[in-house]
Amino acid sequence: MCRGIRCELNEQLVDDLRARHPEAIERLLDEYGRLLQAVAFHILRSHADAEEVVIDTMLSAWGRIGTLRDPAALRPWLLRIAARHALARRRRSAPDHALLEGVQPATSGADPEQIALAEALEGLPPRMRACLSLHYYAGLSVAETASALGISPNTAKYHLKAGLEQLRTALEVEPRVAPRPRAEA
Amino acid sequence: MTGDRDLETLVRRHLAAEADELPFLLDGEAVRRRLAEQRRTPWHLLALVPVTAAIVLAVLVGQALMADSGVDGPGGPGVWGPLAVVPSAGGEAALNTGTLRITETCVFLDTAGGESELLVWPADRTRWDASAGTVGFTNSDGSEVNLRDGELVSFGGGGDSTVEGGVSGEEWVARTQWVARPDPSCPMEIRWYVNEVV
């Protein structure tokens, strides 16, 4: 049973998409575009590719809205489509695409911890980044994360645990503050 | 040493900070433009020409082999009821959980994610009981299970979808070698190949 303003909005949005109202795409983008772009960026580490994933997700949602039974599941459904588009795009593109592009949000403040985290995230496999983003950023449960990626809950748990371990190692290795040169007497 | 909770908080904050710093430049016009382009120019279909030729050849060979082995081909005697059946199971072992739906024409899984996924069964380990309306399945360890409509089930196996592979339901049906092909009315955007019943 779906209750609350968010649910009513989703139901209306899904109804409008099913009725093929073109302005529904605009509303879907307004409502979920930033979320989907962020998850796609976390997976791909490329702003340009993340934008493409959002567009692909909108097109898929437009074409497949008839398969969504429960409007309350719209958010995880969109996240699932976006994550799968992102992983498919990653498989098709060169692995160093993001590095060539050089987009590094959240490191502009030059906080050594943030830089270390960003670099460590880039070193993780894309599916592991997808798990981290869907769970820790988008707030999906482990079961929802697993379902979104088409993997078992145990595999999702493994990716989350191993991902955190690798990030922890990276943070412990990276010096938090560069040592100051000792003043000569 | 960073504790688990501290690290989780740090990761949450970092991912949120990355999201906040991303410029969001898309508008509905960009999506509508792409939608219009898709409708105008089905270039992706051109890429299917050599693939389609290979599939036609594979299907012809497959049908010839099935005729030799006595396996039911598409449009065969109907011993498979509403099941979509391929000659044998794949080796994948991902898990998919949901409610089994058996209708007069289709057998599919309603997943927790809110989608309906068509189930594809291996002929060498599946039986259709028309009188009971149940699916019999033999796992790789030899254990037998009987599945009914409305049952909560977990399937080991693997899936693909139109979103992931870019192959529509119709194209997928045309490409696949069938023992019993799915009814055109079935949900075919997402397909799950059953390998185990967990």
mmCIF file of C-alpha atoms in Angstrom:
data_model
loop_
_atom_site.group_PDB
_atom_site.id
_atom_site.type_symbol
_atom_site.label_atom_id
_atom_site.label_comp_id
_atom_site.label_asym_id
_atom_site.label_seq_id
_atom_site.Cartn_x
_atom_site.Cartn_y
_atom_site.Cartn_z
ATOM 1 C CA MET A 1 0.000 0.000 0.000
ATOM 2 C CA CYS A 2 1.419 3.344 -1.001
ATOM 3 C CA ARG A 3 0.717 6.450 1.088
ATOM 4 C CA GLY A 4 2.058 10.001 1.333
ATOM 5 C CA ILE A 5 2.780 12.868 -1.006
ATOM 6 C CA ARG A 6 5.804 11.187 -2.598
ATOM 7 C CA CYS A 7 3.704 8.137 -3.408
ATOM 8 C CA GLU A 8 0.907 10.204 -4.910
ATOM 9 C CA LEU A 9 3.430 12.094 -7.044
ATOM 10 C CA ASN A 10 4.934 8.832 -8.257
ATOM 11 C CA GLU A 11 1.518 7.391 -9.061
ATOM 12 C CA GLN A 12 0.581 10.501 -11.048
ATOM 13 C CA LEU A 13 3.920 10.478 -12.823
ATOM 14 C CA VAL A 14 3.631 6.803 -13.746
ATOM 15 C CA ASP A 15 0.046 7.336 -14.943
ATOM 16 C CA ASP A 16 1.166 10.234 -17.146
ATOM 17 C CA LEU A 17 4.071 8.245 -18.562
ATOM 18 C CA ARG A 18 1.726 5.366 -19.342
ATOM 19 C CA ALA A 19 -0.668 7.823 -20.990
ATOM 20 C CA ARG A 20 2.311 9.015 -23.100
ATOM 21 C CA HIS A 21 2.134 12.643 -21.951
ATOM 22 C CA PRO A 22 5.398 14.151 -23.250
ATOM 23 C CA GLU A 23 5.714 16.597 -20.331
ATOM 24 C CA ALA A 24 5.939 13.619 -17.991
ATOM 25 C CA ILE A 25 9.525 13.083 -19.180
ATOM 26 C CA GLU A 26 10.361 16.608 -18.016
ATOM 27 C CA ARG A 27 8.883 15.902 -14.596
ATOM 28 C CA LEU A 28 10.654 12.561 -14.356
ATOM 29 C CA LEU A 29 13.935 14.317 -15.154
ATOM 30 C CA ASP A 30 13.257 17.076 -12.611
ATOM 31 C CA GLU A 31 12.370 14.558 -9.938
ATOM 32 C CA TYR A 32 15.049 11.918 -10.472
ATOM 33 C CA GLY A 33 17.629 13.301 -12.933
ATOM 34 C CA ARG A 34 20.151 14.493 -10.343
ATOM 35 C CA LEU A 35 19.951 11.262 -8.372
ATOM 36 C CA LEU A 36 20.463 9.147 -11.489
ATOM 37 C CA GLN A 37 23.279 11.375 -12.736
ATOM 38 C CA ALA A 38 25.082 11.077 -9.398
ATOM 39 C CA VAL A 39 24.826 7.270 -9.305
ATOM 40 C CA ALA A 40 25.986 7.067 -12.920
ATOM 41 C CA PHE A 41 28.898 9.375 -12.105
ATOM 42 C CA HIS A 42 29.875 7.285 -9.095
ATOM 43 C CA ILE A 43 30.025 4.233 -11.361
ATOM 44 C CA LEU A 44 31.628 5.802 -14.431
ATOM 45 C CA ARG A 45 33.674 8.686 -12.935
ATOM 46 C CA SER A 46 32.781 10.762 -15.995
ATOM 47 C CA HIS A 47 30.311 13.632 -16.084
ATOM 48 C CA ALA A 48 29.699 13.344 -19.838
ATOM 49 C CA ASP A 49 29.005 9.608 -19.615
ATOM 50 C CA ALA A 50 26.776 10.130 -16.577
ATOM 51 C CA GLU A 51 24.635 12.593 -18.567
ATOM 52 C CA GLU A 52 24.305 10.050 -21.366
ATOM 53 C CA VAL A 53 23.204 7.436 -18.845
ATOM 54 C CA VAL A 54 20.487 9.768 -17.549
ATOM 55 C CA ILE A 55 19.157 10.259 -21.080
ATOM 56 C CA ASP A 56 19.327 6.504 -21.762
ATOM 57 C CA THR A 57 17.465 5.871 -18.512
ATOM 58 C CA MET A 58 14.731 8.371 -19.407
ATOM 59 C CA LEU A 59 14.300 6.718 -22.821
ATOM 60 C CA SER A 60 14.152 3.261 -21.240
ATOM 61 C CA ALA A 61 11.655 4.432 -18.648
ATOM 62 C CA TRP A 62 9.496 5.947 -21.401
ATOM 63 C CA GLY A 63 9.614 2.723 -23.405
ATOM 64 C CA ARG A 64 9.236 0.280 -20.531
ATOM 65 C CA ILE A 65 6.893 2.031 -18.124
ATOM 66 C CA GLY A 66 4.276 -0.622 -18.913
ATOM 67 C CA THR A 67 6.415 -3.259 -17.167
ATOM 68 C CA LEU A 68 6.453 -1.366 -13.856
ATOM 69 C CA ARG A 69 3.622 -2.845 -11.816
ATOM 70 C CA ASP A 70 3.956 -0.792 -8.643
ATOM 71 C CA PRO A 71 4.357 2.997 -8.951
ATOM 72 C CA ALA A 72 5.796 3.016 -5.418
ATOM 73 C CA ALA A 73 8.793 1.149 -6.830
ATOM 74 C CA LEU A 74 9.522 3.893 -9.389
ATOM 75 C CA ARG A 75 12.685 5.154 -7.631
ATOM 76 C CA PRO A 76 14.459 1.760 -7.257
ATOM 77 C CA TRP A 77 13.256 0.827 -10.744
ATOM 78 C CA LEU A 78 14.907 3.916 -12.246
ATOM 79 C CA LEU A 79 18.075 3.334 -10.207
ATOM 80 C CA ARG A 80 18.204 -0.216 -11.493
ATOM 81 C CA ILE A 81 17.885 0.906 -15.113
ATOM 82 C CA ALA A 82 20.496 3.659 -14.637
ATOM 83 C CA ALA A 83 22.989 1.360 -12.894
ATOM 84 C CA ARG A 84 22.657 -1.244 -15.625
ATOM 85 C CA HIS A 85 23.022 1.369 -18.366
ATOM 86 C CA ALA A 86 26.123 2.709 -16.601
ATOM 87 C CA LEU A 87 27.704 -0.724 -16.283
ATOM 88 C CA ALA A 88 26.865 -1.549 -19.908
ATOM 89 C CA ARG A 89 28.430 1.768 -20.995
ATOM 90 C CA ARG A 90 31.498 1.029 -18.896
ATOM 91 C CA ARG A 91 31.897 -2.341 -20.606
ATOM 92 C CA ARG A 92 31.721 -0.691 -24.020
ATOM 93 C CA SER A 93 34.083 2.218 -23.325
ATOM 94 C CA ALA A 94 37.832 2.399 -22.736
ATOM 95 C CA PRO A 95 38.692 1.912 -19.050
ATOM 96 C CA ASP A 96 40.703 5.125 -18.786
ATOM 97 C CA HIS A 97 37.983 7.295 -20.300
ATOM 98 C CA ALA A 98 37.204 9.015 -16.997
ATOM 99 C CA LEU A 99 40.848 9.673 -16.262
ATOM 100 C CA LEU A 100 41.267 11.321 -19.664
ATOM 101 C CA GLU A 101 38.306 13.536 -18.977
ATOM 102 C CA GLY A 102 39.774 14.587 -15.647
ATOM 103 C CA VAL A 103 36.517 15.410 -13.863
ATOM 104 C CA GLN A 104 37.022 15.206 -10.128
ATOM 105 C CA PRO A 105 34.101 16.584 -8.116
ATOM 106 C CA ALA A 106 34.494 16.759 -4.349
ATOM 107 C CA THR A 107 38.240 17.110 -4.565
ATOM 108 C CA SER A 108 38.269 20.788 -5.439
ATOM 109 C CA GLY A 109 38.618 21.737 -1.790
ATOM 110 C CA ALA A 110 41.944 19.853 -1.756
ATOM 111 C CA ASP A 111 41.029 18.028 1.466
ATOM 112 C CA PRO A 112 43.603 15.177 1.482
ATOM 113 C CA GLU A 113 41.021 12.726 2.824
ATOM 114 C CA GLN A 114 38.565 13.557 0.029
ATOM 115 C CA ILE A 115 41.292 13.277 -2.591
ATOM 116 C CA ALA A 116 42.375 9.919 -1.197
ATOM 117 C CA LEU A 117 38.763 8.700 -1.208
ATOM 118 C CA ALA A 118 38.156 9.886 -4.772
ATOM 119 C CA GLU A 119 41.322 8.164 -5.974
ATOM 120 C CA ALA A 120 40.484 5.009 -4.061
ATOM 121 C CA LEU A 121 36.975 4.948 -5.556
ATOM 122 C CA GLU A 122 38.460 5.157 -9.040
ATOM 123 C CA GLY A 123 40.541 2.107 -8.264
ATOM 124 C CA LEU A 124 37.497 -0.027 -7.382
ATOM 125 C CA PRO A 125 35.771 -2.238 -9.976
ATOM 126 C CA PRO A 126 32.696 -0.524 -11.482
ATOM 127 C CA ARG A 127 30.262 -3.074 -10.006
ATOM 128 C CA MET A 128 31.702 -2.458 -6.545
ATOM 129 C CA ARG A 129 31.295 1.297 -7.028
ATOM 130 C CA ALA A 130 27.728 0.654 -8.159
ATOM 131 C CA CYS A 131 27.027 -1.245 -4.925
ATOM 132 C CA LEU A 132 28.536 1.518 -2.794
ATOM 133 C CA SER A 133 26.621 4.253 -4.593
ATOM 134 C CA LEU A 134 23.249 2.490 -4.585
ATOM 135 C CA HIS A 135 23.558 1.545 -0.922
ATOM 136 C CA TYR A 136 25.398 4.457 0.695
ATOM 137 C CA TYR A 137 24.288 7.294 -1.578
ATOM 138 C CA ALA A 138 20.888 6.299 -2.983
ATOM 139 C CA GLY A 139 19.918 4.567 0.256
ATOM 140 C CA LEU A 140 18.798 1.244 -1.237
ATOM 141 C CA SER A 141 18.815 -1.747 1.106
ATOM 142 C CA VAL A 142 21.266 -4.572 0.436
ATOM 143 C CA ALA A 143 18.431 -6.626 -1.093
ATOM 144 C CA GLU A 144 17.349 -3.717 -3.321
ATOM 145 C CA THR A 145 20.954 -3.064 -4.335
ATOM 146 C CA ALA A 146 21.370 -6.724 -5.262
ATOM 147 C CA SER A 147 18.129 -6.709 -7.215
ATOM 148 C CA ALA A 148 19.125 -3.511 -9.033
ATOM 149 C CA LEU A 149 22.363 -5.075 -10.217
ATOM 150 C CA GLY A 150 21.017 -8.569 -10.882
ATOM 151 C CA ILE A 151 23.295 -10.172 -8.306
ATOM 152 C CA SER A 152 22.609 -12.162 -5.145
ATOM 153 C CA PRO A 153 22.332 -10.356 -1.777
ATOM 154 C CA ASN A 154 25.446 -12.212 -0.633
ATOM 155 C CA THR A 155 27.393 -10.920 -3.619
ATOM 156 C CA ALA A 156 26.157 -7.386 -2.903
ATOM 157 C CA LYS A 157 27.262 -7.759 0.736
ATOM 158 C CA TYR A 158 30.652 -8.970 -0.443
ATOM 159 C CA HIS A 159 31.072 -5.981 -2.781
ATOM 160 C CA LEU A 160 30.090 -3.535 -0.016
ATOM 161 C CA LYS A 161 32.425 -5.097 2.524
ATOM 162 C CA ALA A 162 35.346 -5.462 0.125
ATOM 163 C CA GLY A 163 34.786 -1.929 -1.187
ATOM 164 C CA LEU A 164 34.886 -0.447 2.298
ATOM 165 C CA GLU A 165 38.006 -2.460 3.113
ATOM 166 C CA GLN A 166 39.794 -1.153 0.035
ATOM 167 C CA LEU A 167 38.769 2.418 0.827
ATOM 168 C CA ARG A 168 39.932 1.987 4.420
ATOM 169 C CA THR A 169 43.303 0.715 3.233
ATOM 170 C CA ALA A 170 43.658 3.643 0.853
ATOM 171 C CA LEU A 171 42.838 6.144 3.600
ATOM 172 C CA GLU A 172 45.304 4.576 6.006
ATOM 173 C CA VAL A 173 48.102 4.585 3.435
ATOM 174 C CA GLU A 174 47.482 8.146 2.268
ATOM 175 C CA PRO A 175 49.055 10.719 4.624
ATOM 176 C CA ARG A 176 46.247 12.975 5.893
ATOM 177 C CA VAL A 177 48.491 16.012 6.182
ATOM 178 C CA ALA A 178 51.820 16.453 4.473
ATOM 179 C CA PRO A 179 54.668 16.686 7.031
ATOM 180 C CA ARG A 180 56.010 20.182 7.471
ATOM 181 C CA PRO A 181 59.670 20.711 6.703
ATOM 182 C CA ARG A 182 61.594 21.223 9.933
ATOM 183 C CA ALA A 183 62.915 24.760 10.353
ATOM 184 C CA GLU A 184 66.658 24.964 10.288
ATOM 185 C CA ALA A 185 68.223 26.395 13.432
ATOM 186 C CA MET B 1 42.209 3.262 12.569
ATOM 187 C CA THR B 2 38.904 4.213 11.033
ATOM 188 C CA GLY B 3 35.902 2.359 12.540
ATOM 189 C CA ASP B 4 33.280 0.755 10.283
ATOM 190 C CA ARG B 5 30.654 3.344 11.206
ATOM 191 C CA ASP B 6 33.095 6.239 10.705
ATOM 192 C CA LEU B 7 34.119 4.891 7.342
ATOM 193 C CA GLU B 8 30.522 4.376 6.241
ATOM 194 C CA THR B 9 29.721 7.951 7.262
ATOM 195 C CA LEU B 10 32.779 9.191 5.416
ATOM 196 C CA VAL B 11 31.786 7.317 2.252
ATOM 197 C CA ARG B 12 28.193 8.603 2.465
ATOM 198 C CA ARG B 13 29.440 12.181 2.831
ATOM 199 C CA HIS B 14 31.951 11.830 0.049
ATOM 200 C CA LEU B 15 29.447 10.387 -2.437
ATOM 201 C CA ALA B 16 26.915 13.094 -1.510
ATOM 202 C CA ALA B 17 29.581 15.799 -1.913
ATOM 203 C CA GLU B 18 30.501 14.459 -5.357
ATOM 204 C CA ALA B 19 26.814 14.512 -6.306
ATOM 205 C CA ASP B 20 26.390 18.088 -5.040
ATOM 206 C CA GLU B 21 29.328 19.325 -7.098
ATOM 207 C CA LEU B 22 28.052 17.823 -10.353
ATOM 208 C CA PRO B 23 26.469 20.404 -12.636
ATOM 209 C CA PHE B 24 23.039 19.282 -13.876
ATOM 210 C CA LEU B 25 22.594 20.614 -17.395
ATOM 211 C CA LEU B 26 19.962 18.279 -18.826
ATOM 212 C CA ASP B 27 16.429 19.284 -19.667
ATOM 213 C CA GLY B 28 13.446 17.440 -21.072
ATOM 214 C CA GLU B 29 14.190 18.820 -24.527
ATOM 215 C CA ALA B 30 17.415 16.785 -24.720
ATOM 216 C CA VAL B 31 15.489 13.605 -23.937
ATOM 217 C CA ARG B 32 12.642 14.381 -26.343
ATOM 218 C CA ARG B 33 15.176 15.170 -29.080
ATOM 219 C CA ARG B 34 16.865 11.797 -28.559
ATOM 220 C CA LEU B 35 13.487 10.075 -28.543
ATOM 221 C CA ALA B 36 12.617 11.708 -31.864
ATOM 222 C CA GLU B 37 15.996 10.682 -33.310
ATOM 223 C CA GLN B 38 15.412 7.084 -32.246
ATOM 224 C CA ARG B 39 12.053 7.037 -34.004
ATOM 225 C CA ARG B 40 13.471 8.618 -37.180
ATOM 226 C CA THR B 41 16.683 6.649 -37.588
ATOM 227 C CA PRO B 42 16.666 2.970 -36.640
ATOM 228 C CA TRP B 43 20.410 2.688 -37.354
ATOM 229 C CA HIS B 44 20.762 0.023 -34.707
ATOM 230 C CA LEU B 45 18.674 -2.300 -36.869
ATOM 231 C CA LEU B 46 21.304 -2.100 -39.618
ATOM 232 C CA ALA B 47 23.843 -3.494 -37.175
ATOM 233 C CA LEU B 48 21.554 -6.494 -36.750
ATOM 234 C CA VAL B 49 21.714 -7.546 -40.403
ATOM 235 C CA PRO B 50 24.814 -9.781 -40.114
ATOM 236 C CA VAL B 51 23.664 -10.988 -36.687
ATOM 237 C CA THR B 52 20.208 -11.850 -38.042
ATOM 238 C CA ALA B 53 21.759 -13.818 -40.900
ATOM 239 C CA ALA B 54 23.818 -15.810 -38.396
ATOM 240 C CA ILE B 55 20.748 -16.402 -36.235
ATOM 241 C CA VAL B 56 18.627 -17.611 -39.138
ATOM 242 C CA LEU B 57 21.374 -20.078 -39.967
ATOM 243 C CA ALA B 58 21.643 -21.182 -36.315
ATOM 244 C CA VAL B 59 17.867 -21.632 -36.037
ATOM 245 C CA LEU B 60 17.761 -23.726 -39.211
ATOM 246 C CA VAL B 61 20.579 -25.909 -37.928
ATOM 247 C CA GLY B 62 18.921 -26.103 -34.491
ATOM 248 C CA GLN B 63 15.584 -27.141 -35.980
ATOM 249 C CA ALA B 64 17.288 -29.808 -38.028
ATOM 250 C CA LEU B 65 19.031 -31.109 -34.906
ATOM 251 C CA MET B 66 15.810 -31.071 -32.895
ATOM 252 C CA ALA B 67 14.006 -32.971 -35.642
ATOM 253 C CA ASP B 68 16.728 -35.603 -35.430
ATOM 254 C CA SER B 69 16.591 -35.837 -31.637
ATOM 255 C CA GLY B 70 12.818 -35.894 -31.339
ATOM 256 C CA VAL B 71 12.666 -32.683 -29.268
ATOM 257 C CA ASP B 72 9.561 -30.515 -29.790
ATOM 258 C CA GLY B 73 10.234 -27.523 -32.011
ATOM 259 C CA PRO B 74 8.394 -24.192 -31.993
ATOM 260 C CA GLY B 75 4.706 -24.828 -32.425
ATOM 261 C CA GLY B 76 5.205 -28.468 -31.336
ATOM 262 C CA PRO B 77 2.691 -30.697 -29.561
ATOM 263 C CA GLY B 78 2.250 -28.334 -26.586
ATOM 264 C CA VAL B 79 3.700 -30.537 -23.846
ATOM 265 C CA TRP B 80 5.295 -27.401 -22.456
ATOM 266 C CA GLY B 81 2.062 -25.500 -21.769
ATOM 267 C CA PRO B 82 2.821 -21.822 -21.066
ATOM 268 C CA LEU B 83 6.563 -22.417 -20.497
ATOM 269 C CA ALA B 84 9.275 -20.780 -22.589
ATOM 270 C CA VAL B 85 11.806 -23.570 -23.053
ATOM 271 C CA VAL B 86 15.336 -23.757 -24.466
ATOM 272 C CA PRO B 87 17.334 -26.961 -25.027
ATOM 273 C CA SER B 88 19.555 -26.744 -21.922
ATOM 274 C CA ALA B 89 20.507 -24.601 -18.921
ATOM 275 C CA GLY B 90 23.364 -22.097 -18.857
ATOM 276 C CA GLY B 91 26.050 -22.069 -16.195
ATOM 277 C CA GLU B 92 25.215 -18.793 -14.464
ATOM 278 C CA ALA B 93 24.431 -18.727 -10.735
ATOM 279 C CA ALA B 94 23.108 -15.271 -9.867
ATOM 280 C CA LEU B 95 20.040 -15.260 -7.635
ATOM 281 C CA ASN B 96 16.610 -13.857 -8.441
ATOM 282 C CA THR B 97 13.751 -13.875 -5.939
ATOM 283 C CA GLY B 98 10.074 -13.101 -6.391
ATOM 284 C CA THR B 99 6.597 -14.508 -6.811
ATOM 285 C CA LEU B 100 6.052 -17.151 -9.478
ATOM 286 C CA ARG B 101 3.209 -16.342 -11.853
ATOM 287 C CA ILE B 102 1.713 -19.083 -14.023
ATOM 288 C CA THR B 103 -0.996 -17.942 -16.421
ATOM 289 C CA GLU B 104 -2.579 -19.726 -19.373
ATOM 290 C CA THR B 105 0.026 -18.312 -21.731
ATOM 291 C CA CYS B 106 3.078 -17.264 -19.692
ATOM 292 C CA VAL B 107 5.248 -18.213 -16.722
ATOM 293 C CA PHE B 108 7.112 -15.288 -15.210
ATOM 294 C CA LEU B 109 8.554 -13.904 -11.984
ATOM 295 C CA ASP B 110 7.178 -10.814 -10.258
ATOM 296 C CA THR B 111 10.292 -9.467 -8.578
ATOM 297 C CA ALA B 112 10.655 -7.364 -5.446
ATOM 298 C CA GLY B 113 11.933 -4.618 -7.758
ATOM 299 C CA GLY B 114 8.432 -4.310 -9.194
ATOM 300 C CA GLU B 115 9.068 -5.902 -12.558
ATOM 301 C CA SER B 116 7.799 -8.953 -14.398
ATOM 302 C CA GLU B 117 10.578 -11.133 -15.790
ATOM 303 C CA LEU B 118 9.923 -13.908 -18.287
ATOM 304 C CA LEU B 119 11.325 -17.240 -17.100
ATOM 305 C CA VAL B 120 13.184 -19.414 -19.589
ATOM 306 C CA TRP B 121 13.447 -23.100 -18.700
ATOM 307 C CA PRO B 122 15.913 -25.799 -19.783
ATOM 308 C CA ALA B 123 14.146 -28.685 -21.572
ATOM 309 C CA ASP B 124 16.404 -31.340 -20.094
ATOM 310 C CA ARG B 125 15.403 -30.518 -16.493
ATOM 311 C CA THR B 126 11.868 -29.129 -16.725
ATOM 312 C CA ARG B 127 8.419 -30.744 -16.868
ATOM 313 C CA TRP B 128 5.000 -29.185 -17.312
ATOM 314 C CA ASP B 129 2.103 -30.840 -15.496
ATOM 315 C CA ALA B 130 -0.958 -29.677 -17.423
ATOM 316 C CA SER B 131 -3.487 -31.223 -15.031
ATOM 317 C CA ALA B 132 -2.002 -29.603 -11.909
ATOM 318 C CA GLY B 133 -0.764 -26.450 -13.657
ATOM 319 C CA THR B 134 2.646 -26.841 -12.011
ATOM 320 C CA VAL B 135 6.244 -26.778 -13.173
ATOM 321 C CA GLY B 136 8.509 -29.675 -12.214
ATOM 322 C CA PHE B 137 12.218 -28.941 -12.076
ATOM 323 C CA THR B 138 15.292 -31.081 -11.435
ATOM 324 C CA ASN B 139 18.203 -29.260 -9.808
ATOM 325 C CA SER B 140 21.794 -30.063 -10.704
ATOM 326 C CA ASP B 141 22.119 -32.121 -7.479
ATOM 327 C CA GLY B 142 19.196 -34.293 -8.614
ATOM 328 C CA SER B 143 16.612 -32.854 -6.175
ATOM 329 C CA GLU B 144 13.103 -32.425 -7.563
ATOM 330 C CA VAL B 145 10.828 -29.458 -6.939
ATOM 331 C CA ASN B 146 7.279 -28.657 -8.006
ATOM 332 C CA LEU B 147 6.397 -25.006 -8.420
ATOM 333 C CA ARG B 148 2.937 -23.490 -8.227
ATOM 334 C CA ASP B 149 1.422 -20.153 -9.163
ATOM 335 C CA GLY B 150 1.795 -17.566 -6.391
ATOM 336 C CA GLU B 151 4.724 -19.330 -4.723
ATOM 337 C CA LEU B 152 7.632 -17.253 -3.388
ATOM 338 C CA VAL B 153 10.672 -18.635 -5.192
ATOM 339 C CA SER B 154 14.400 -18.009 -5.652
ATOM 340 C CA PHE B 155 16.019 -18.993 -8.925
ATOM 341 C CA GLY B 156 19.704 -19.394 -9.591
ATOM 342 C CA GLY B 157 20.572 -18.536 -13.150
ATOM 343 C CA GLY B 158 21.217 -15.485 -15.241
ATOM 344 C CA GLY B 159 19.291 -12.786 -17.027
ATOM 345 C CA ASP B 160 19.404 -10.201 -19.701
ATOM 346 C CA SER B 161 17.153 -7.373 -20.739
ATOM 347 C CA THR B 162 16.375 -4.961 -23.487
ATOM 348 C CA VAL B 163 17.965 -2.201 -21.426
ATOM 349 C CA GLU B 164 21.225 -4.056 -20.897
ATOM 350 C CA GLY B 165 21.692 -5.666 -24.262
ATOM 351 C CA GLY B 166 19.655 -3.361 -26.484
ATOM 352 C CA VAL B 167 17.768 -6.388 -27.851
ATOM 353 C CA SER B 168 13.997 -6.023 -27.894
ATOM 354 C CA GLY B 169 11.742 -8.886 -26.838
ATOM 355 C CA GLU B 170 10.829 -9.663 -30.447
ATOM 356 C CA GLU B 171 14.465 -9.645 -31.569
ATOM 357 C CA TRP B 172 15.424 -11.848 -28.637
ATOM 358 C CA VAL B 173 12.731 -14.404 -29.503
ATOM 359 C CA ALA B 174 13.895 -14.415 -33.109
ATOM 360 C CA ARG B 175 17.524 -14.907 -32.085
ATOM 361 C CA THR B 176 16.986 -17.707 -29.588
ATOM 362 C CA GLN B 177 16.848 -21.395 -30.389
ATOM 363 C CA TRP B 178 13.609 -22.621 -28.826
ATOM 364 C CA VAL B 179 12.151 -25.908 -27.785
ATOM 365 C CA ALA B 180 8.946 -23.995 -26.951
ATOM 366 C CA ARG B 181 8.859 -20.296 -27.698
ATOM 367 C CA PRO B 182 7.071 -17.802 -25.430
ATOM 368 C CA ASP B 183 3.635 -16.513 -26.320
ATOM 369 C CA PRO B 184 3.910 -13.039 -27.891
ATOM 370 C CA SER B 185 1.714 -11.631 -25.105
ATOM 371 C CA CYS B 186 4.302 -12.483 -22.407
ATOM 372 C CA PRO B 187 6.485 -9.817 -20.767
ATOM 373 C CA MET B 188 9.781 -10.126 -22.618
ATOM 374 C CA GLU B 189 11.717 -6.963 -21.795
ATOM 375 C CA ILE B 190 13.553 -8.852 -19.046
ATOM 376 C CA ARG B 191 14.415 -12.524 -19.382
ATOM 377 C CA TRP B 192 15.696 -14.898 -16.688
ATOM 378 C CA TYR B 193 17.269 -18.243 -17.588
ATOM 379 C CA VAL B 194 16.495 -20.708 -14.794
ATOM 380 C CA ASN B 195 19.430 -22.864 -13.752
ATOM 381 C CA GLU B 196 18.512 -23.863 -10.173
ATOM 382 C CA VAL B 197 15.550 -23.566 -7.827
ATOM 383 C CA VAL B 198 17.057 -22.505 -4.507
#
